[in-house]
CSV table of C-alpha atoms in Angstrom, one decimal:
chain,number,residue,atom,x,y,z
A,1,UNK,CA,3.4,30.5,-7.6
A,2,UNK,CA,7.8,31.0,-9.3
A,3,UNK,CA,8.4,29.8,-5.2
A,4,UNK,CA,7.0,26.3,-6.1
A,5,UNK,CA,8.1,26.5,-9.5
A,6,UNK,CA,12.2,26.5,-8.0
A,7,UNK,CA,11.9,23.8,-5.9
A,8,UNK,CA,10.4,21.5,-8.8
A,9,UNK,CA,13.8,22.7,-10.9
A,10,UNK,CA,11.6,24.7,-13.8
A,11,UNK,CA,14.3,27.7,-13.2
A,12,UNK,CA,13.3,28.8,-16.3
A,13,UNK,CA,10.0,28.9,-16.2
A,14,UNK,CA,10.0,30.5,-12.8
A,15,UNK,CA,12.3,33.4,-14.4
A,16,UNK,CA,9.3,34.0,-17.0
A,17,UNK,CA,7.3,35.6,-13.5
A,18,UNK,CA,10.2,37.1,-12.2
A,19,UNK,CA,11.8,38.8,-15.1
A,20,UNK,CA,8.4,40.5,-15.9
A,21,UNK,CA,7.7,38.2,-18.9
A,22,UNK,CA,4.0,37.4,-17.5
A,23,UNK,CA,2.3,39.9,-15.2
A,24,UNK,CA,0.5,39.0,-12.7
A,25,UNK,CA,-2.8,40.8,-11.0
A,26,UNK,CA,-4.0,41.0,-7.6
A,27,UNK,CA,-6.3,38.0,-6.9
A,28,UNK,CA,-9.6,39.8,-5.3
A,29,UNK,CA,-12.4,38.5,-4.0
A,30,UNK,CA,-15.7,36.7,-5.0
A,31,UNK,CA,-18.8,37.2,-2.9
A,32,UNK,CA,-19.9,33.4,-4.3
A,33,UNK,CA,-18.1,30.5,-6.5
A,34,UNK,CA,-18.7,32.2,-10.3
A,35,UNK,CA,-20.8,30.9,-13.1
A,36,UNK,CA,-18.3,31.7,-15.8
A,37,UNK,CA,-14.8,32.9,-15.2
A,38,UNK,CA,-14.6,34.3,-18.5
A,39,UNK,CA,-17.5,37.4,-18.0
A,40,UNK,CA,-16.9,37.6,-14.2
A,41,UNK,CA,-15.9,41.8,-12.8
A,42,UNK,CA,-14.8,42.5,-9.8
A,43,UNK,CA,-13.0,45.1,-8.4
A,44,UNK,CA,-12.1,47.8,-5.3
A,45,UNK,CA,-14.6,49.9,-4.9
A,46,UNK,CA,-13.5,53.2,-6.2
A,47,UNK,CA,-13.0,56.1,-3.5
A,48,UNK,CA,-15.5,58.6,-5.4
A,49,UNK,CA,-18.6,56.0,-5.0
A,50,UNK,CA,-19.7,56.6,-1.5
A,51,UNK,CA,-23.2,56.0,0.8
A,52,UNK,CA,-25.5,57.6,2.7
A,53,UNK,CA,-24.8,59.1,6.3
A,54,UNK,CA,-26.8,56.1,8.6
A,55,UNK,CA,-29.6,58.1,9.2
A,56,UNK,CA,-30.8,58.2,13.5
A,57,UNK,CA,-33.8,56.7,14.9
A,58,UNK,CA,-35.7,56.9,17.6
A,59,UNK,CA,-38.1,55.0,20.1
A,60,UNK,CA,-37.3,51.8,22.3
A,61,UNK,CA,-36.1,49.3,20.1
A,62,UNK,CA,-32.7,49.4,20.2
A,63,UNK,CA,-30.3,50.0,16.9
A,64,UNK,CA,-29.6,46.0,16.6
A,65,UNK,CA,-33.4,44.3,17.0
A,66,UNK,CA,-34.6,46.6,13.6
A,67,UNK,CA,-34.7,46.0,10.2
A,68,UNK,CA,-30.9,47.1,7.8
A,69,UNK,CA,-31.5,49.5,5.4
A,70,UNK,CA,-30.4,48.9,2.4
A,71,UNK,CA,-27.1,50.9,1.8
A,72,UNK,CA,-27.2,52.9,-1.2
A,73,UNK,CA,-23.9,53.3,-2.7
A,74,UNK,CA,-23.9,56.4,-5.0
A,75,UNK,CA,-21.4,58.5,-7.2
A,76,UNK,CA,-20.1,61.6,-4.9
A,77,UNK,CA,-19.6,63.6,-8.3
A,78,UNK,CA,-23.2,63.5,-9.0
A,79,UNK,CA,-24.0,64.6,-5.4
A,80,UNK,CA,-23.6,67.6,-3.1
A,81,UNK,CA,-24.3,65.5,-0.2
A,82,UNK,CA,-22.2,64.7,2.0
A,83,UNK,CA,-21.4,61.0,2.1
A,84,UNK,CA,-19.6,57.8,3.7
A,85,UNK,CA,-16.3,57.2,2.0
A,86,UNK,CA,-16.3,52.8,1.5
A,87,UNK,CA,-15.2,51.2,4.0
A,88,UNK,CA,-10.9,49.8,3.1
A,89,UNK,CA,-12.1,46.4,2.5
A,90,UNK,CA,-15.2,47.3,0.4
A,91,UNK,CA,-15.3,45.0,-3.4
A,92,UNK,CA,-17.4,46.1,-5.7
A,93,UNK,CA,-18.8,42.7,-8.3
A,94,UNK,CA,-21.0,41.8,-10.5
A,95,UNK,CA,-21.2,38.1,-12.8
A,96,UNK,CA,-21.2,39.5,-16.8
A,97,UNK,CA,-21.5,43.2,-18.1
A,98,UNK,CA,-25.3,43.1,-18.3
A,99,UNK,CA,-25.6,42.3,-14.3
A,100,UNK,CA,-25.7,44.5,-11.6
A,101,UNK,CA,-22.9,45.8,-9.8
A,102,UNK,CA,-23.0,44.8,-5.9
A,103,UNK,CA,-20.6,46.0,-3.0
A,104,UNK,CA,-19.8,43.4,-0.6
A,105,UNK,CA,-17.4,42.6,1.1
A,106,UNK,CA,-15.0,39.5,2.3
A,107,UNK,CA,-16.0,37.3,5.3
A,108,UNK,CA,-13.2,37.9,8.2
A,109,UNK,CA,-12.0,36.3,11.4
A,110,UNK,CA,-10.5,36.8,14.0
A,111,UNK,CA,-7.9,34.7,15.3
A,112,UNK,CA,-6.7,35.3,19.7
A,113,UNK,CA,-3.0,34.2,20.3
A,114,UNK,CA,-0.9,34.7,22.6
A,115,UNK,CA,2.9,35.5,22.3
A,116,UNK,CA,5.3,37.9,20.8
A,117,UNK,CA,4.0,40.2,17.8
A,118,UNK,CA,7.5,41.7,18.0
A,119,UNK,CA,10.2,40.1,18.1
A,120,UNK,CA,11.6,42.2,20.4
A,121,UNK,CA,8.6,42.7,23.4
A,122,UNK,CA,10.2,40.7,26.4
A,123,UNK,CA,7.1,38.9,27.1
A,124,UNK,CA,4.3,37.6,25.3
A,125,UNK,CA,1.0,39.3,25.7
A,126,UNK,CA,-2.4,38.5,24.1
A,127,UNK,CA,-2.3,40.1,20.6
A,128,UNK,CA,-4.8,39.1,17.6
A,129,UNK,CA,-4.9,38.4,14.0
A,130,UNK,CA,-7.3,38.5,11.8
A,131,UNK,CA,-7.5,35.9,9.0
A,132,UNK,CA,-9.4,35.5,5.2
A,133,UNK,CA,-12.6,33.3,6.0
A,134,UNK,CA,-11.8,29.7,4.7
A,135,UNK,CA,-13.2,29.1,1.0
A,136,UNK,CA,-13.5,32.4,0.1
A,137,UNK,CA,-13.0,33.2,-3.8
A,138,UNK,CA,-10.7,34.9,-5.3
A,139,UNK,CA,-10.3,35.1,-9.1
A,140,UNK,CA,-6.4,36.4,-10.2
A,141,UNK,CA,-5.9,37.1,-14.0
A,142,UNK,CA,-2.6,36.1,-15.3
A,143,UNK,CA,-1.3,37.4,-19.2
A,144,UNK,CA,2.1,37.0,-21.0
A,145,UNK,CA,3.0,36.1,-24.8
A,146,UNK,CA,1.1,32.5,-25.2
A,147,UNK,CA,3.9,30.9,-25.5
A,148,UNK,CA,5.4,32.2,-22.0
A,149,UNK,CA,2.3,30.8,-21.0
A,150,UNK,CA,2.1,27.8,-22.1
A,151,UNK,CA,5.2,26.6,-21.6
A,152,UNK,CA,3.4,28.0,-17.2
A,153,UNK,CA,0.4,25.9,-17.4
A,154,UNK,CA,2.9,22.9,-18.1
A,155,UNK,CA,5.1,23.3,-15.1
A,156,UNK,CA,1.7,24.1,-12.9
A,157,UNK,CA,-0.5,21.5,-14.3
A,158,UNK,CA,-0.3,19.6,-10.7
A,159,UNK,CA,-1.6,23.6,-9.3
A,160,UNK,CA,-4.0,23.8,-12.3
A,161,UNK,CA,-5.3,20.0,-12.4
A,162,UNK,CA,-5.9,20.4,-8.9
A,163,UNK,CA,-3.5,17.7,-7.3
A,164,UNK,CA,-1.3,20.7,-5.0
A,165,UNK,CA,-2.1,23.5,-3.2
A,166,UNK,CA,0.1,26.8,-3.6
A,167,UNK,CA,1.2,27.9,-0.3
A,168,UNK,CA,0.5,31.6,0.2
A,169,UNK,CA,0.9,34.0,3.5
A,170,UNK,CA,2.9,34.4,6.6
A,171,UNK,CA,1.6,30.6,7.8
A,172,UNK,CA,1.8,29.5,4.3
A,173,UNK,CA,-2.3,29.2,4.1
A,174,UNK,CA,-3.3,26.2,1.1
A,175,UNK,CA,-4.6,27.9,-1.8
A,176,UNK,CA,-6.8,25.4,-3.8
A,177,UNK,CA,-7.2,26.1,-7.8
A,178,UNK,CA,-10.8,25.1,-8.9
A,179,UNK,CA,-11.2,26.3,-12.0
A,180,UNK,CA,-8.9,28.3,-14.8
A,181,UNK,CA,-10.2,30.1,-18.0
A,182,UNK,CA,-8.1,31.0,-20.8
A,183,UNK,CA,-8.7,34.5,-22.5
A,184,UNK,CA,-8.5,37.1,-25.6
A,185,UNK,CA,-7.0,40.5,-25.2
A,186,UNK,CA,-10.5,41.5,-24.9
A,187,UNK,CA,-10.5,43.2,-21.1
A,188,UNK,CA,-12.7,46.0,-22.0
A,189,UNK,CA,-13.1,45.6,-25.5
A,190,UNK,CA,-14.0,48.6,-27.5
A,191,UNK,CA,-14.0,50.1,-31.0
A,192,UNK,CA,-10.5,52.5,-30.7
A,193,UNK,CA,-10.6,52.6,-33.9
A,194,UNK,CA,-14.9,55.4,-33.3
A,195,UNK,CA,-13.7,58.9,-33.3
A,196,UNK,CA,-16.8,59.9,-30.9
A,197,UNK,CA,-13.9,57.8,-27.5
A,198,UNK,CA,-11.9,61.3,-27.5
A,199,UNK,CA,-15.1,63.3,-27.4
A,200,UNK,CA,-16.9,61.8,-24.4
A,201,UNK,CA,-15.9,61.9,-20.7
A,202,UNK,CA,-14.2,59.2,-18.8
A,203,UNK,CA,-13.9,57.4,-15.0
A,204,UNK,CA,-10.1,56.4,-14.8
A,205,UNK,CA,-10.1,54.0,-12.0
A,206,UNK,CA,-7.1,51.6,-10.4
A,207,UNK,CA,-8.2,48.6,-9.2
A,208,UNK,CA,-4.7,48.0,-8.1
A,209,UNK,CA,-2.0,50.4,-6.0
A,210,UNK,CA,0.3,52.5,-8.9
A,211,UNK,CA,3.7,53.9,-8.2
A,212,UNK,CA,5.2,55.7,-10.3
A,213,UNK,CA,8.1,58.5,-9.1
A,214,UNK,CA,8.4,62.4,-10.0
A,215,UNK,CA,11.7,63.7,-11.4
A,216,UNK,CA,13.8,64.0,-8.1
A,217,UNK,CA,12.9,59.8,-8.3
A,218,UNK,CA,10.9,60.5,-5.2
A,219,UNK,CA,7.3,58.4,-5.1
A,220,UNK,CA,4.2,60.6,-5.9
A,221,UNK,CA,1.9,60.1,-3.8
A,222,UNK,CA,-1.0,61.8,-5.3
A,223,UNK,CA,-1.3,62.7,-9.2
A,224,UNK,CA,-2.2,66.0,-11.0
A,225,UNK,CA,-2.7,66.6,-14.9
A,226,UNK,CA,0.8,67.1,-15.9
A,227,UNK,CA,1.8,64.2,-13.9
A,228,UNK,CA,-0.7,62.1,-15.7
A,229,UNK,CA,-0.1,63.6,-18.8
A,230,UNK,CA,4.6,62.3,-17.4
A,231,UNK,CA,3.2,58.9,-17.0
A,232,UNK,CA,1.0,58.5,-19.8
A,233,UNK,CA,3.6,60.0,-22.3
A,234,UNK,CA,1.2,62.0,-24.1
A,235,UNK,CA,0.2,66.3,-23.8
A,236,UNK,CA,-4.2,64.8,-25.3
A,237,UNK,CA,-4.7,64.0,-21.7
A,238,UNK,CA,-6.7,66.3,-19.0
A,239,UNK,CA,-7.6,65.7,-16.4
A,240,UNK,CA,-10.7,66.9,-14.5
A,241,UNK,CA,-11.2,66.1,-11.7
A,242,UNK,CA,-10.3,63.3,-9.3
A,243,UNK,CA,-10.6,61.3,-6.2
A,244,UNK,CA,-6.9,59.9,-4.8
A,245,UNK,CA,-5.2,59.1,-1.8
A,246,UNK,CA,-1.9,56.5,-1.2
A,247,UNK,CA,-0.7,53.8,1.6
A,248,UNK,CA,3.0,52.3,1.9
A,249,UNK,CA,3.1,49.0,-0.1
A,250,UNK,CA,5.3,46.3,2.1
A,251,UNK,CA,6.6,43.6,1.0
A,252,UNK,CA,9.1,40.8,0.7
A,253,UNK,CA,11.7,38.8,-0.7
A,254,UNK,CA,11.4,35.2,-0.8
A,255,UNK,CA,14.4,34.1,-3.3
A,256,UNK,CA,17.1,37.3,-1.1
A,257,UNK,CA,14.3,36.3,2.0
A,258,UNK,CA,15.1,40.0,3.4
A,259,UNK,CA,12.2,42.6,3.3
A,260,UNK,CA,11.7,45.2,0.5
A,261,UNK,CA,12.0,48.7,0.5
A,262,UNK,CA,8.9,50.5,1.2
A,263,UNK,CA,7.7,52.3,-1.2
A,264,UNK,CA,4.7,54.9,-1.7
A,265,UNK,CA,1.4,54.5,-4.1
A,266,UNK,CA,-1.4,55.8,-5.3
A,267,UNK,CA,-3.9,53.6,-3.7
A,268,UNK,CA,-6.1,51.1,-5.8
A,269,UNK,CA,-9.9,52.7,-6.0
A,270,UNK,CA,-8.9,56.1,-7.0
A,271,UNK,CA,-10.7,57.9,-9.8
A,272,UNK,CA,-9.4,60.3,-12.4
A,273,UNK,CA,-12.0,61.8,-14.9
A,274,UNK,CA,-10.3,62.5,-18.2
A,275,UNK,CA,-11.1,63.5,-21.3
A,276,UNK,CA,-9.0,65.0,-24.0
A,277,UNK,CA,-8.1,63.1,-27.9
A,278,UNK,CA,-5.4,60.9,-25.7
A,279,UNK,CA,-8.8,58.3,-24.4
A,280,UNK,CA,-8.1,56.4,-27.4
A,281,UNK,CA,-4.5,55.5,-27.0
A,282,UNK,CA,-5.7,55.0,-23.1
A,283,UNK,CA,-8.4,52.7,-24.1
A,284,UNK,CA,-6.2,50.5,-26.2
A,285,UNK,CA,-3.7,50.5,-22.9
A,286,UNK,CA,-6.5,48.6,-21.6
A,287,UNK,CA,-6.9,46.4,-23.9
A,288,UNK,CA,-2.6,45.0,-24.7
A,289,UNK,CA,-2.5,45.0,-20.7
A,290,UNK,CA,0.3,47.9,-21.2
A,291,UNK,CA,-0.4,49.8,-17.4
A,292,UNK,CA,0.7,52.2,-15.2
A,293,UNK,CA,4.0,53.1,-13.2
A,294,UNK,CA,6.3,50.7,-12.0
A,295,UNK,CA,6.5,46.7,-11.1
A,296,UNK,CA,3.7,46.6,-13.5
A,297,UNK,CA,3.8,42.4,-14.0
A,298,UNK,CA,3.9,42.5,-9.8
A,299,UNK,CA,0.1,43.0,-10.3
A,300,UNK,CA,0.0,47.3,-9.8
A,301,UNK,CA,-0.7,50.3,-12.4
A,302,UNK,CA,-3.6,48.5,-13.3
A,303,UNK,CA,-6.4,50.4,-14.2
A,304,UNK,CA,-10.1,50.8,-16.8
A,305,UNK,CA,-12.1,53.1,-18.2
A,306,UNK,CA,-15.5,53.6,-17.9
A,307,UNK,CA,-18.1,56.3,-19.1
A,308,UNK,CA,-20.2,55.4,-15.5
A,309,UNK,CA,-19.0,54.5,-12.1
A,310,UNK,CA,-18.7,50.9,-11.6
A,311,UNK,CA,-20.1,49.8,-8.1
A,312,UNK,CA,-23.3,51.8,-8.7
A,313,UNK,CA,-26.2,49.6,-6.5
A,314,UNK,CA,-29.3,51.8,-6.0
A,315,UNK,CA,-30.5,50.3,-3.0
A,316,UNK,CA,-28.7,47.0,-2.8
A,317,UNK,CA,-26.7,45.7,-1.2
A,318,UNK,CA,-24.7,41.9,-0.6
A,319,UNK,CA,-24.1,39.6,1.8
A,320,UNK,CA,-21.2,36.9,2.1
A,321,UNK,CA,-23.6,35.0,-0.3
A,322,UNK,CA,-24.2,38.0,-3.2
A,323,UNK,CA,-27.6,38.0,-2.5
A,324,UNK,CA,-29.9,40.8,-1.3
A,325,UNK,CA,-30.0,41.2,2.5
A,326,UNK,CA,-34.1,41.6,2.7
A,327,UNK,CA,-34.4,38.1,3.5
A,328,UNK,CA,-31.8,38.2,6.2
A,329,UNK,CA,-33.4,41.2,7.6
A,330,UNK,CA,-36.8,39.2,7.8
A,331,UNK,CA,-35.1,36.6,9.8
A,332,UNK,CA,-33.6,38.2,12.1
A,333,UNK,CA,-37.2,40.7,12.5
A,334,UNK,CA,-38.3,37.4,14.0
A,335,UNK,CA,-35.9,36.0,16.3
A,336,UNK,CA,-35.6,39.5,17.9
A,337,UNK,CA,-39.0,39.8,18.7
A,338,UNK,CA,-38.8,35.6,20.2
A,339,UNK,CA,-36.4,36.2,21.9
A,340,UNK,CA,-37.3,39.5,23.4
A,341,UNK,CA,-41.2,37.9,24.2
A,342,UNK,CA,-38.4,34.7,26.5
A,343,UNK,CA,-36.7,37.9,27.9
A,344,UNK,CA,-40.1,39.2,29.4
A,345,UNK,CA,-41.1,35.8,30.6
A,346,UNK,CA,-37.1,35.0,32.3
A,347,UNK,CA,-36.5,39.2,33.3
A,348,UNK,CA,-35.6,37.7,36.7
A,349,UNK,CA,-31.9,36.7,34.8
A,350,UNK,CA,-31.2,40.3,34.5
A,351,UNK,CA,-31.5,41.1,38.4
A,352,UNK,CA,-28.0,41.0,40.3
A,353,UNK,CA,-27.7,37.0,42.2
A,354,UNK,CA,-28.3,37.2,46.3
A,355,UNK,CA,-26.3,34.1,48.2
A,356,UNK,CA,-28.5,31.8,47.6
A,357,UNK,CA,-30.0,32.5,44.6
A,358,UNK,CA,-26.3,31.7,41.5
A,359,UNK,CA,-27.5,33.5,38.4
A,360,UNK,CA,-25.5,32.9,35.0
A,361,UNK,CA,-23.3,36.0,35.1
A,362,UNK,CA,-23.4,38.1,31.5
A,363,UNK,CA,-19.8,36.4,31.0
A,364,UNK,CA,-21.0,33.0,31.0
A,365,UNK,CA,-23.6,34.0,28.4
A,366,UNK,CA,-21.1,35.4,26.3
A,367,UNK,CA,-19.4,31.9,26.3
A,368,UNK,CA,-22.7,30.2,25.2
A,369,UNK,CA,-22.9,32.3,22.5
A,370,UNK,CA,-19.6,32.2,21.9
A,371,UNK,CA,-19.2,28.3,21.8
A,372,UNK,CA,-22.5,27.0,19.7
A,373,UNK,CA,-21.0,30.0,16.9
A,374,UNK,CA,-18.0,27.5,16.7
A,375,UNK,CA,-20.4,24.8,16.1
A,376,UNK,CA,-20.2,23.1,19.6
A,377,UNK,CA,-23.0,21.0,20.1
A,378,UNK,CA,-22.0,20.0,23.4
A,379,UNK,CA,-22.5,23.7,24.6
A,380,UNK,CA,-25.9,23.3,26.1
A,381,UNK,CA,-25.8,19.8,27.0
A,382,UNK,CA,-22.9,20.6,29.1
A,383,UNK,CA,-24.4,23.4,31.0
A,384,UNK,CA,-27.7,21.4,31.2
A,385,UNK,CA,-26.2,18.3,32.9
A,386,UNK,CA,-23.1,21.0,35.0
A,387,UNK,CA,-20.4,18.3,36.0
A,388,UNK,CA,-18.3,21.8,37.2
A,389,UNK,CA,-18.7,23.8,40.7
A,390,UNK,CA,-18.5,27.6,38.1
A,391,UNK,CA,-20.7,25.5,36.0
A,392,UNK,CA,-23.3,25.1,38.6
A,393,UNK,CA,-25.3,28.8,38.1
A,394,UNK,CA,-26.5,27.4,35.5
A,395,UNK,CA,-29.0,24.9,37.5
A,396,UNK,CA,-31.0,28.7,37.8
A,397,UNK,CA,-35.0,27.4,36.8
A,398,UNK,CA,-35.4,30.4,34.6
A,399,UNK,CA,-31.7,30.0,32.8
A,400,UNK,CA,-31.7,26.4,32.6
A,401,UNK,CA,-35.4,27.4,30.8
A,402,UNK,CA,-33.2,29.4,28.3
A,403,UNK,CA,-31.2,27.1,28.0
A,404,UNK,CA,-34.0,24.0,26.5
A,405,UNK,CA,-35.7,26.9,24.9
A,406,UNK,CA,-32.6,26.7,22.9
A,407,UNK,CA,-32.2,22.8,22.8
A,408,UNK,CA,-35.6,22.6,21.2
A,409,UNK,CA,-34.2,24.3,17.8
A,410,UNK,CA,-32.3,21.8,16.1
A,411,UNK,CA,-30.4,23.8,13.3
A,412,UNK,CA,-26.6,25.1,15.6
A,413,UNK,CA,-26.5,28.4,13.2
A,414,UNK,CA,-29.9,28.9,14.2
A,415,UNK,CA,-29.0,28.3,18.6
A,416,UNK,CA,-26.5,30.7,18.1
A,417,UNK,CA,-28.6,33.8,16.8
A,418,UNK,CA,-31.3,33.1,19.0
A,419,UNK,CA,-28.8,33.3,22.0
A,420,UNK,CA,-26.8,35.7,20.6
A,421,UNK,CA,-29.8,37.9,20.5
A,422,UNK,CA,-31.6,36.7,23.7
A,423,UNK,CA,-28.2,37.6,25.7
A,424,UNK,CA,-28.8,41.9,23.8
A,425,UNK,CA,-31.7,41.6,25.0
A,426,UNK,CA,-30.5,40.5,28.7
A,427,UNK,CA,-27.3,43.2,28.6
A,428,UNK,CA,-29.7,45.4,27.3
A,429,UNK,CA,-31.6,45.9,30.2
A,430,UNK,CA,-28.5,44.8,33.0
A,431,UNK,CA,-26.5,48.4,31.3
A,432,UNK,CA,-30.6,49.8,32.2
A,433,UNK,CA,-30.5,49.0,36.5
A,434,UNK,CA,-27.2,49.6,36.8
A,435,UNK,CA,-27.7,53.6,35.2
A,436,UNK,CA,-31.5,53.4,37.3
């Protein structure tokens, strides 16, 4: 945003962002477009929000054809059971304070490229780049004095009205602002005058990485009670237990066109169980936006206080649309059953082909699945009427019968899902024959 303002000649407004008068939070993903931007809550999954380890299953049905079990996410401090840590890209979300928390992972895409990921590499190579999926929604919080915020809103008016995009990331991907909401300082508002607040135990959860130094100016990678008291400037906070981790923070300075020096940070999602008379002052800091550590105007050092760990889902699990997976499981079971019948009727496709009887190879089947998943409407017609010598194997009667079954499905997405399941049955049988 500061770079865009400078390009427009609005250097004074840009200085609000670079000098720290206005702080900008991390932009966190959302599973769906929010109905009420003021009420929505999203945060990185707390590290103590852990899930039950998947249990093994016996029987002839492979794991991918079985219905998905709902992931039960539990506060690890409330049980002695061995649990699985949350994934690094797991987030928890609720559309308003009275709604249930939903755990989700944003959709990512993997793009293969041919080039030199390392400039010192003499020869190009094939490498993968992970990308955020298109049409992913994010929410970010900008906080500052009212006068500065009004000037910033005026300076970014073309962006806020949707007439211009922001460019972010290494390749300058376009980001469109679809909604804004002006909010008062009511973040996690609670009555800080309530004397009972000091008698309770709270979970302090970092919602962004925390940059803090020790007395020798070294980056801290963990907080104990003494370090936490020094950070907060009070001895009235007591640390009972914690689940924490650390990460390296890297960055790029757009003004100087240089890399920033790496810094060690206490990882977002770290959880601290705190109590004491200082809780009241800590709650006031949350409401007033007085965050912890260094570079708070860049979004570092943000936290929240909760009596109950946010994100405990009681067995609910979300997909990319924020809905429970039960409907998805039923559809997958039906597709698995239908494609298994296809395979049983055309089991000959799993046997090695002879010189006079060519069949599509497993890689050719995977190519078909890939094209269907990309939405190529000609993937099946091109194989039913092959023009290249390498595609003549699709003329095999059994392979052609499968293509015709897929062609009767009008929806491209469902075609891809049916093809994917059929190829899984085919590959499983091929492996069984190889091991026999």
